[in-house]
Tab-separated table of C-alpha atoms and ligand atoms in Angstrom:
chain	number	residue	atom	x	y	z
X	1	MET	CA	12.178	18.454	10.023
X	2	SER	CA	14.860	17.026	7.791
X	3	THR	CA	15.013	18.241	4.220
X	4	ILE	CA	17.554	15.770	2.952
X	5	ALA	CA	17.149	13.683	-0.114
X	6	LEU	CA	14.182	15.356	-1.672
X	7	PRO	CA	12.260	13.116	-3.993
X	8	PRO	CA	13.844	12.998	-7.411
X	9	SER	CA	12.098	14.612	-10.321
X	10	PRO	CA	12.924	12.292	-13.165
X	11	LYS	CA	12.105	13.470	-16.631
X	12	ALA	CA	8.700	12.018	-17.009
X	13	GLY	CA	6.334	11.752	-19.849
X	14	SER	CA	7.648	9.003	-22.052
X	15	GLY	CA	4.719	6.650	-22.172
X	16	ASP	CA	3.963	6.694	-18.477
X	17	GLY	CA	0.786	4.823	-17.741
X	18	VAL	CA	-0.649	4.070	-14.331
X	19	THR	CA	-3.774	2.001	-13.852
X	20	PRO	CA	-4.537	-0.395	-11.016
X	21	PHE	CA	-3.287	-3.141	-13.282
X	22	LYS	CA	-0.074	-1.855	-14.805
X	23	VAL	CA	2.647	0.723	-14.385
X	24	THR	CA	4.869	1.530	-17.333
X	25	GLY	CA	7.349	4.279	-18.172
X	26	ILE	CA	8.686	6.946	-15.857
X	27	VAL	CA	5.898	8.083	-13.601
X	28	ASN	CA	5.148	11.803	-13.380
X	29	TYR	CA	3.764	12.029	-9.862
X	30	ASP	CA	2.818	15.704	-10.049
X	31	ARG	CA	0.697	14.935	-13.039
X	32	LEU	CA	-0.909	11.984	-11.270
X	33	ILE	CA	-1.901	14.215	-8.360
X	34	GLU	CA	-3.648	16.450	-10.856
X	35	GLN	CA	-5.127	13.665	-12.880
X	36	PHE	CA	-6.483	11.752	-9.887
X	37	GLY	CA	-7.407	14.860	-7.914
X	38	THR	CA	-5.494	13.928	-4.761
X	39	GLU	CA	-3.682	16.456	-2.577
X	40	PRO	CA	0.063	16.826	-1.988
X	41	LEU	CA	1.382	15.871	1.447
X	42	THR	CA	2.804	19.221	2.544
X	43	PRO	CA	5.355	20.018	5.283
X	44	GLU	CA	2.543	21.826	7.148
X	45	LEU	CA	0.449	18.682	7.190
X	46	LEU	CA	3.438	16.650	8.416
X	47	ASP	CA	3.839	19.175	11.234
X	48	LYS	CA	0.186	18.767	12.100
X	49	PHE	CA	0.592	14.975	12.080
X	50	ALA	CA	3.548	15.293	14.464
X	51	ARG	CA	1.687	17.718	16.741
X	52	ILE	CA	-1.477	15.644	17.024
X	53	THR	CA	0.090	12.195	17.265
X	54	LYS	CA	3.169	13.302	19.227
X	55	ARG	CA	5.227	11.075	16.950
X	56	GLU	CA	7.865	11.883	14.394
X	57	PRO	CA	6.482	11.329	10.897
X	58	HIS	CA	7.844	8.120	9.346
X	59	HIS	CA	10.936	8.540	7.165
X	60	LEU	CA	8.860	7.618	4.118
X	61	MET	CA	6.681	10.660	4.840
X	62	ARG	CA	9.609	12.956	5.580
X	63	ARG	CA	11.345	11.921	2.362
X	64	GLY	CA	8.376	12.409	0.069
X	65	ILE	CA	7.791	8.723	-0.712
X	66	PHE	CA	4.371	8.983	0.884
X	67	PHE	CA	3.656	12.112	-1.095
X	68	SER	CA	-0.081	12.559	-1.415
X	69	HIS	CA	-3.367	12.086	0.417
X	70	ARG	CA	-7.114	12.512	0.471
X	71	GLN	CA	-8.413	14.428	3.474
X	72	LEU	CA	-5.687	13.352	5.874
X	73	ASN	CA	-6.335	16.639	7.629
X	74	GLU	CA	-9.883	15.652	8.522
X	75	PHE	CA	-8.757	12.205	9.650
X	76	LEU	CA	-6.274	13.811	12.065
X	77	ASP	CA	-9.004	16.131	13.356
X	78	ALA	CA	-11.309	13.180	13.988
X	79	TYR	CA	-8.535	11.322	15.811
X	80	GLU	CA	-7.739	14.374	17.899
X	81	LYS	CA	-11.377	14.643	18.938
X	82	GLY	CA	-11.311	11.013	20.082
X	83	HIS	CA	-13.593	9.588	17.359
X	84	PRO	CA	-13.078	5.903	16.520
X	85	VAL	CA	-10.563	5.354	13.723
X	86	PHE	CA	-9.160	2.350	11.874
X	87	LEU	CA	-6.691	1.559	9.103
X	88	TYR	CA	-7.279	-0.536	6.017
X	89	THR	CA	-4.942	-1.935	3.420
X	90	GLY	CA	-4.639	-5.094	1.361
X	91	ARG	CA	-2.777	-7.393	-0.920
X	92	GLY	CA	-3.561	-9.496	-3.948
X	93	PRO	CA	-1.667	-12.750	-3.382
X	94	THR	CA	0.064	-13.973	-6.548
X	95	SER	CA	3.590	-14.816	-5.422
X	96	ASP	CA	4.973	-16.910	-2.574
X	97	SER	CA	7.075	-14.138	-1.170
X	98	LEU	CA	6.566	-10.422	-0.879
X	99	HIS	CA	9.261	-8.150	-2.311
X	100	LEU	CA	10.741	-4.877	-1.082
X	101	GLY	CA	8.131	-2.823	-2.942
X	102	HIS	CA	5.239	-4.599	-1.200
X	103	ILE	CA	6.803	-4.187	2.186
X	104	LEU	CA	6.861	-0.371	2.034
X	105	PRO	CA	3.120	0.411	2.426
X	106	ILE	CA	2.526	-2.643	4.624
X	107	GLU	CA	5.241	-1.782	7.112
X	108	PHE	CA	4.061	1.803	6.985
X	109	THR	CA	0.566	0.648	7.939
X	110	ALA	CA	2.022	-1.194	10.943
X	111	TYR	CA	3.793	2.033	11.917
X	112	LEU	CA	0.484	3.938	11.660
X	113	GLN	CA	-1.162	1.265	13.799
X	114	SER	CA	1.370	1.967	16.527
X	115	VAL	CA	0.822	5.726	16.111
X	116	PHE	CA	-2.973	5.621	16.343
X	117	ASP	CA	-3.137	2.440	18.459
X	118	CYS	CA	-6.091	1.310	16.385
X	119	ILE	CA	-7.593	-1.609	14.503
X	120	VAL	CA	-6.113	-2.593	11.139
X	121	VAL	CA	-8.211	-4.487	8.637
X	122	PHE	CA	-6.279	-6.254	5.920
X	123	GLN	CA	-7.969	-7.557	2.793
X	124	MET	CA	-6.448	-10.568	1.066
X	125	ALA	CA	-7.859	-9.910	-2.374
X	126	ASP	CA	-7.751	-13.567	-3.365
X	127	ASP	CA	-10.850	-13.377	-5.530
X	128	GLU	CA	-9.416	-10.359	-7.377
X	129	LYS	CA	-6.360	-12.396	-8.297
X	130	TYR	CA	-8.587	-15.308	-9.220
X	131	TYR	CA	-10.574	-13.204	-11.678
X	132	PHE	CA	-7.593	-11.373	-13.137
X	133	ASN	CA	-5.315	-14.398	-13.542
X	134	ASP	CA	-7.704	-16.252	-15.788
X	135	GLY	CA	-5.287	-17.129	-18.563
X	136	THR	CA	-6.195	-14.130	-20.746
X	137	ASP	CA	-4.261	-10.905	-21.425
X	138	GLY	CA	-0.947	-12.732	-21.206
X	139	LYS	CA	-1.630	-13.645	-17.566
X	140	LYS	CA	-1.069	-17.129	-16.236
X	141	GLU	CA	-4.137	-19.065	-15.235
X	142	LEU	CA	-3.995	-19.484	-11.468
X	143	SER	CA	-6.235	-21.868	-9.562
X	144	PHE	CA	-7.943	-20.692	-6.416
X	145	GLU	CA	-5.973	-23.289	-4.521
X	146	GLU	CA	-2.686	-21.791	-5.723
X	147	ILE	CA	-3.819	-18.263	-4.813
X	148	THR	CA	-4.913	-19.425	-1.359
X	149	ARG	CA	-1.507	-20.986	-0.818
X	150	CYS	CA	0.214	-17.704	-1.797
X	151	GLY	CA	-2.162	-15.835	0.513
X	152	ARG	CA	-1.145	-18.047	3.395
X	153	GLU	CA	2.557	-17.528	2.715
X	154	ASN	CA	2.023	-13.771	2.291
X	155	THR	CA	0.160	-13.640	5.590
X	156	LYS	CA	3.354	-14.601	7.420
X	157	ASP	CA	5.296	-11.850	5.652
X	158	ILE	CA	2.562	-9.355	6.463
X	159	ILE	CA	2.346	-10.203	10.162
X	160	ALA	CA	6.168	-10.054	10.283
X	161	CYS	CA	5.922	-6.373	9.286
X	162	GLY	CA	5.037	-5.650	12.906
X	163	PHE	CA	1.251	-5.590	13.272
X	164	ASN	CA	-0.326	-5.882	16.686
X	165	SER	CA	-2.099	-9.229	16.337
X	166	LYS	CA	-4.629	-8.258	19.025
X	167	LYS	CA	-5.859	-5.366	16.887
X	168	THR	CA	-5.483	-6.780	13.393
X	169	PHE	CA	-8.165	-8.440	11.322
X	170	MET	CA	-7.040	-10.127	8.104
X	171	PHE	CA	-9.539	-11.743	5.791
X	172	SER	CA	-9.697	-13.701	2.588
X	173	ASN	CA	-12.175	-11.692	0.555
X	174	ARG	CA	-13.726	-14.860	-0.868
X	175	GLU	CA	-14.240	-16.430	2.564
X	176	TYR	CA	-15.427	-13.267	4.248
X	177	SER	CA	-17.928	-12.389	1.518
X	178	LEU	CA	-19.359	-15.904	1.789
X	179	GLY	CA	-19.330	-15.980	5.579
X	180	CYS	CA	-20.370	-12.494	6.635
X	181	ARG	CA	-23.908	-11.726	5.565
X	182	GLU	CA	-23.576	-8.016	6.377
X	183	TYR	CA	-20.486	-7.663	4.193
X	184	GLN	CA	-22.077	-9.375	1.224
X	185	LEU	CA	-25.293	-7.354	1.586
X	186	PHE	CA	-23.197	-4.206	1.577
X	187	ALA	CA	-21.527	-5.271	-1.693
X	188	LEU	CA	-24.870	-6.127	-3.263
X	189	GLU	CA	-26.409	-2.818	-2.246
X	190	THR	CA	-23.543	-0.859	-3.802
X	191	MET	CA	-23.956	-2.918	-6.981
X	192	ARG	CA	-27.493	-1.635	-7.170
X	193	ILE	CA	-26.459	2.017	-7.287
X	194	ILE	CA	-23.162	2.167	-9.206
X	195	PRO	CA	-23.645	2.604	-12.950
X	196	GLU	CA	-21.733	0.126	-15.062
X	197	LYS	CA	-20.438	3.071	-17.108
X	198	LYS	CA	-18.784	4.489	-14.044
X	199	ILE	CA	-16.799	1.317	-13.400
X	200	ARG	CA	-15.709	1.339	-17.004
X	201	ALA	CA	-14.715	5.004	-16.822
X	202	ILE	CA	-12.481	4.318	-13.829
X	203	PHE	CA	-11.094	0.907	-14.647
X	204	GLY	CA	-11.309	0.710	-18.419
X	205	GLU	CA	-12.554	-2.316	-20.319
X	206	LEU	CA	-12.836	-5.374	-18.113
X	207	ASN	CA	-13.067	-8.884	-19.478
X	208	THR	CA	-15.509	-10.629	-17.201
X	209	VAL	CA	-18.258	-9.955	-14.699
X	210	GLY	CA	-15.954	-11.374	-12.020
X	211	GLN	CA	-13.386	-8.673	-12.722
X	212	MET	CA	-16.120	-6.082	-12.534
X	213	MET	CA	-17.061	-7.134	-9.010
X	214	CYS	CA	-13.587	-6.727	-7.527
X	215	PRO	CA	-13.639	-2.932	-7.208
X	216	PHE	CA	-16.790	-3.086	-5.096
X	217	TYR	CA	-15.170	-5.250	-2.458
X	218	GLN	CA	-11.962	-3.273	-2.365
X	219	ALA	CA	-14.031	-0.108	-1.931
X	220	ILE	CA	-16.551	-1.290	0.675
X	221	ALA	CA	-13.794	-2.749	2.842
X	222	ALA	CA	-12.927	0.889	3.652
X	223	PHE	CA	-16.111	1.313	5.727
X	224	SER	CA	-16.677	0.245	9.303
X	225	ARG	CA	-20.041	-1.120	8.167
X	226	SER	CA	-18.179	-4.045	6.611
X	227	TYR	CA	-17.036	-5.284	10.022
X	228	PRO	CA	-20.022	-5.713	12.343
X	229	HIS	CA	-17.896	-7.900	14.640
X	230	LEU	CA	-15.465	-5.017	15.141
X	231	PHE	CA	-17.619	-1.899	15.075
X	232	GLY	CA	-21.240	-2.985	15.459
X	233	ASP	CA	-23.339	-0.271	13.832
X	234	LYS	CA	-20.913	2.494	14.800
X	235	LEU	CA	-19.273	4.626	12.162
X	236	ALA	CA	-15.480	4.851	12.356
X	237	TYR	CA	-13.075	6.962	10.340
X	238	CYS	CA	-10.899	4.954	7.979
X	239	LEU	CA	-7.417	5.817	6.700
X	240	VAL	CA	-6.067	3.762	3.802
X	241	PRO	CA	-2.349	3.688	2.957
X	242	TYR	CA	-1.723	2.582	-0.630
X	243	ALA	CA	0.442	3.056	-3.709
X	244	ILE	CA	-1.020	5.561	-6.173
X	245	ASP	CA	-2.202	2.913	-8.663
X	246	GLN	CA	-4.870	1.874	-6.142
X	247	ASP	CA	-6.430	5.323	-6.035
X	248	PRO	CA	-9.364	4.582	-8.405
X	249	TYR	CA	-10.803	2.103	-5.898
X	250	PHE	CA	-10.943	4.775	-3.246
X	251	ARG	CA	-12.406	7.377	-5.553
X	252	LEU	CA	-15.160	4.833	-6.030
X	253	ALA	CA	-15.446	4.332	-2.251
X	254	ARG	CA	-15.763	8.072	-1.711
X	255	ASP	CA	-18.446	8.234	-4.418
X	256	ILE	CA	-20.428	5.482	-2.774
X	257	ALA	CA	-20.243	6.905	0.755
X	258	PRO	CA	-23.015	9.508	0.690
X	259	ARG	CA	-25.431	7.097	-0.972
X	260	MET	CA	-25.224	4.200	1.459
X	261	TYR	CA	-26.964	3.489	4.755
X	262	PRO	CA	-24.963	2.868	7.929
X	263	CYS	CA	-26.419	-0.639	8.104
X	264	SER	CA	-28.085	-3.001	5.651
X	265	SER	CA	-31.499	-2.080	4.321
X	266	GLU	CA	-32.531	-5.558	5.469
X	267	LYS	CA	-31.905	-4.483	9.063
X	268	ILE	CA	-33.711	-1.215	8.535
X	269	ASP	CA	-36.697	-2.976	6.962
X	270	LEU	CA	-36.927	-5.435	9.831
X	271	ASP	CA	-36.570	-2.835	12.544
X	272	PRO	CA	-38.745	0.228	11.874
X	273	THR	CA	-37.232	2.090	14.827
X	274	ARG	CA	-34.008	2.470	12.869
X	275	LYS	CA	-33.736	5.756	11.080
X	276	ARG	CA	-33.254	5.765	7.354
X	277	LYS	CA	-30.436	8.258	7.401
X	278	MET	CA	-28.091	7.960	4.486
X	279	GLY	CA	-24.383	8.589	4.433
X	280	LEU	CA	-21.174	6.888	5.450
X	281	LEU	CA	-17.845	8.483	6.336
X	282	LYS	CA	-15.713	8.857	3.235
X	283	PRO	CA	-12.429	6.992	3.573
X	284	HIS	CA	-9.233	9.013	3.893
X	285	SER	CA	-6.046	8.112	2.065
X	286	ILE	CA	-2.311	8.412	2.428
X	287	ILE	CA	-0.624	7.580	-0.838
X	288	CYS	CA	2.891	6.474	-1.799
X	289	LYS	CA	4.998	6.288	-4.915
X	290	PHE	CA	6.183	2.991	-6.342
X	291	LEU	CA	9.499	1.524	-5.439
X	292	PRO	CA	11.425	1.920	-8.708
X	293	PRO	CA	13.180	-1.165	-10.046
X	294	LEU	CA	16.919	-1.391	-9.301
X	295	THR	CA	17.582	-0.849	-12.986
X	296	GLY	CA	16.299	2.751	-13.088
X	297	PHE	CA	13.147	4.829	-12.861
X	298	ALA	CA	10.958	3.181	-15.514
X	299	GLY	CA	8.089	1.099	-14.131
X	300	LYS	CA	8.077	-0.399	-10.649
X	301	ALA	CA	9.687	-3.273	-8.776
X	302	SER	CA	7.552	-6.287	-9.537
X	303	SER	CA	7.312	-10.029	-9.078
X	304	THR	CA	6.211	-10.440	-12.696
X	305	GLY	CA	7.248	-8.979	-16.051
X	306	ALA	CA	10.459	-7.301	-17.139
X	307	ASN	CA	11.705	-6.318	-13.671
X	308	LYS	CA	11.191	-9.713	-12.063
X	309	ASP	CA	14.871	-10.762	-12.059
X	310	SER	CA	16.125	-7.547	-10.471
X	311	THR	CA	13.443	-7.430	-7.769
X	312	ILE	CA	14.569	-8.301	-4.253
X	313	PHE	CA	12.249	-10.681	-2.428
X	314	MET	CA	11.895	-10.960	1.327
X	315	SER	CA	12.902	-14.619	0.950
X	316	ASP	CA	16.215	-13.869	-0.820
X	317	THR	CA	19.474	-15.049	0.745
X	318	PRO	CA	22.322	-12.596	1.451
X	319	SER	CA	24.280	-13.827	-1.560
X	320	VAL	CA	21.282	-13.420	-3.896
X	321	ILE	CA	20.695	-9.901	-2.559
X	322	ALA	CA	24.328	-8.955	-3.143
X	323	LYS	CA	24.244	-10.449	-6.638
X	324	LYS	CA	21.074	-8.624	-7.647
X	325	ILE	CA	22.334	-5.276	-6.386
X	326	LYS	CA	25.729	-5.643	-8.023
X	327	LYS	CA	24.345	-6.897	-11.292
X	328	TYR	CA	21.264	-4.709	-11.760
X	329	ALA	CA	21.518	-1.491	-9.749
X	330	PHE	CA	21.917	1.484	-12.065
X	331	SER	CA	24.799	3.698	-10.955
X	332	GLY	CA	24.752	7.465	-11.189
X	333	GLY	CA	28.510	7.937	-11.350
X	334	GLY	CA	29.795	11.313	-12.590
X	335	GLY	CA	31.139	11.958	-16.089
X	336	ASP	CA	31.969	9.058	-18.373
X	337	GLY	CA	31.837	6.477	-15.608
X	338	SER	CA	35.616	6.377	-15.097
X	339	MET	CA	36.988	6.787	-11.590
X	340	ALA	CA	38.764	10.020	-12.602
X	341	ASP	CA	35.520	11.544	-13.889
X	342	HIS	CA	33.569	10.419	-10.837
X	343	VAL	CA	36.056	12.172	-8.540
X	344	LYS	CA	36.008	15.251	-10.783
X	345	TYR	CA	32.248	15.617	-11.311
X	346	GLY	CA	30.774	13.730	-8.350
X	347	GLY	CA	27.917	11.224	-8.402
X	348	ASN	CA	24.292	11.960	-9.214
X	349	ILE	CA	22.063	10.990	-6.272
X	350	GLU	CA	18.945	11.533	-8.350
X	351	THR	CA	19.714	8.784	-10.833
X	352	ASP	CA	21.850	6.504	-8.665
X	353	MET	CA	19.555	3.639	-7.732
X	354	PRO	CA	21.584	2.461	-4.717
X	355	PHE	CA	21.142	5.952	-3.275
X	356	GLN	CA	17.453	5.965	-4.160
X	357	TYR	CA	17.021	2.613	-2.412
X	358	LEU	CA	18.808	3.977	0.660
X	359	ARG	CA	16.267	6.830	0.713
X	360	HIS	CA	13.603	4.154	1.063
X	361	PHE	CA	15.300	1.716	3.414
X	362	LEU	CA	18.002	3.452	5.473
X	363	ARG	CA	16.156	4.955	8.418
X	364	ASP	CA	19.035	6.923	9.844
X	365	ASP	CA	18.792	10.504	8.519
X	366	VAL	CA	22.311	11.453	9.597
X	367	LYS	CA	23.901	8.504	7.816
X	368	LEU	CA	21.846	9.108	4.697
X	369	GLU	CA	22.911	12.745	4.632
X	370	GLU	CA	26.582	11.760	4.980
X	371	ILE	CA	26.304	9.259	2.148
X	372	SER	CA	24.461	11.763	-0.009
X	373	LYS	CA	27.203	14.370	0.425
X	374	SER	CA	30.117	12.064	0.029
X	375	PHE	CA	28.687	10.394	-3.094
X	376	ALA	CA	27.666	13.704	-4.655
X	377	ASN	CA	31.136	15.174	-4.216
X	378	GLY	CA	32.836	12.144	-5.685
X	379	GLU	CA	34.495	10.853	-2.514
X	380	MET	CA	32.326	7.786	-2.232
X	381	THR	CA	32.456	5.512	-5.272
X	382	CYS	CA	29.575	3.706	-6.974
X	383	GLY	CA	31.026	0.440	-5.692
X	384	GLN	CA	31.060	1.700	-2.120
X	385	ILE	CA	27.485	2.943	-2.155
X	386	LYS	CA	26.364	-0.400	-3.605
X	387	GLU	CA	28.234	-2.114	-0.786
X	388	ILE	CA	26.337	-0.028	1.789
X	389	LEU	CA	23.042	-0.874	0.120
X	390	VAL	CA	23.906	-4.585	0.190
X	391	GLN	CA	24.499	-4.312	3.950
X	392	VAL	CA	21.322	-2.341	4.649
X	393	ILE	CA	19.053	-4.609	2.596
X	394	THR	CA	20.680	-7.805	3.868
X	395	GLU	CA	20.099	-6.726	7.442
X	396	LEU	CA	16.515	-5.694	6.737
X	397	VAL	CA	15.677	-8.941	4.939
X	398	THR	CA	17.422	-11.125	7.512
X	399	GLU	CA	15.580	-9.431	10.378
X	400	HIS	CA	12.334	-9.831	8.470
X	401	GLN	CA	12.963	-13.542	7.942
X	402	LYS	CA	13.620	-13.969	11.663
X	403	ARG	CA	10.341	-12.294	12.582
X	404	ARG	CA	8.549	-14.314	9.900
X	405	SER	CA	9.808	-17.579	11.354
X	406	LEU	CA	8.161	-16.634	14.654
X	407	VAL	CA	4.697	-16.321	13.100
X	408	THR	CA	2.827	-19.362	14.386
X	409	ASP	CA	-0.403	-20.983	13.189
X	410	GLU	CA	-2.022	-19.645	16.375
X	411	ILE	CA	-1.132	-16.056	15.465
X	412	ILE	CA	-2.473	-16.564	11.941
X	413	ALA	CA	-5.687	-18.033	13.338
X	414	GLU	CA	-5.957	-15.093	15.733
X	415	VAL	CA	-5.735	-12.401	13.039
X	416	TYR	CA	-8.146	-14.238	10.722
X	417	SER	CA	-10.707	-14.765	13.465
X	418	THR	CA	-13.992	-12.826	13.544
X	419	LYS	CA	-14.451	-13.593	17.241
V	501	LIG	N1	-5.753	-4.520	-5.315
V	501	LIG	C1	-4.575	-4.732	-4.513
V	501	LIG	C2	-3.542	-5.542	-5.309
V	501	LIG	O1	-3.704	-5.790	-6.466
V	501	LIG	C3	-4.859	-5.418	-3.209
V	501	LIG	C4	-5.722	-4.630	-2.258
V	501	LIG	C5	-6.936	-5.002	-1.770
V	501	LIG	C6	-5.397	-3.372	-1.653
V	501	LIG	N2	-7.413	-4.063	-0.909
V	501	LIG	C7	-6.500	-3.057	-0.819
V	501	LIG	C8	-4.316	-2.502	-1.730
V	501	LIG	C9	-6.533	-1.873	-0.055
V	501	LIG	C10	-4.344	-1.332	-0.987
V	501	LIG	C11	-5.438	-1.014	-0.175
V	501	LIG	O2	-2.542	-5.939	-4.784
């Protein structure tokens, strides 16, 4: 297994704050693992992944960008034994186009779908965005119509990440909760048992009852019980790839699991032959870091707020991509930034954002290693490494746009269908 380009360990601590709603400061990921109680993704576990799936772990796993998990071990065991498994992830649609940071976990989920050859369920958290973009807390007020339109645009980007449309179920949370009785009953039953205090302890003060309901849907979507059209009454093991800020939702899901029935109490009440045996399978997680903004390690790439201008969107043209990289990417040149000093001291791959972006987006390990060496010893200049990044990102975005243009209304209808 390659050991190149270990994850950087930026000096963290200055005001880092990670909640599902905001990420500020330089994130200390070791501390988050402790704070959230997740486990580190170790080389041994990657070996086990490779052995059981007979696939090379994704470069984001090998390079420590997917860095943590909850009971991935047990998920792999279940898969090895031939138990039914599925993947779940989601998106809150607020912008027309996805950006590079969104693409990471989504494309990774498509990779896992090809590894496990399994169903993916994808939650469009449109109601979450509706409740949180209500014109308070400095957020714009978005209409449901506007959010739905973003969701539709995002759907094309998501499908273009390479999902198998035959095994992918995407749903608008609003529509599905109104249309699928079993799903809504599940949400209502969890609302009966979760103390309000608990939601507040995990998510902090929330403004409205609507905001309070969102975590329940994000959590219950991690159980096969939410998809009677896919799994019937059968339990299936769920693995959820997500960025670390989403972890509280899945702590909640794991809390709920032992206290829920495998089907609605309505069904059990109507059919006395059904056993009242409690307990669902706790969801498993594989967790990634945030894509840092091009400007340096504070915060994350984002379509809103301070990093908006430097964020590269999947809809950007080659000239916009080149401009953003040249204008915003923080360079880790050696010494005082002069050419002479750079040659003398070499570049710093830990702080150089073009290099850090290559760790995320350049798949070729050999090339990355060459670039790492030649930049670190001062042979490759900051300008040259930026140039390489421009090429890599332009190619990635252009390819993505091509695949996106092939997503037809029929394919969208197919993945949204409950048939
Ligand atoms: N809450 C996420 C967001 O704000 C969207 C989301 C819904 C999600 N379900 C998920 C993310 C499951 C990861 C996994 O974008």
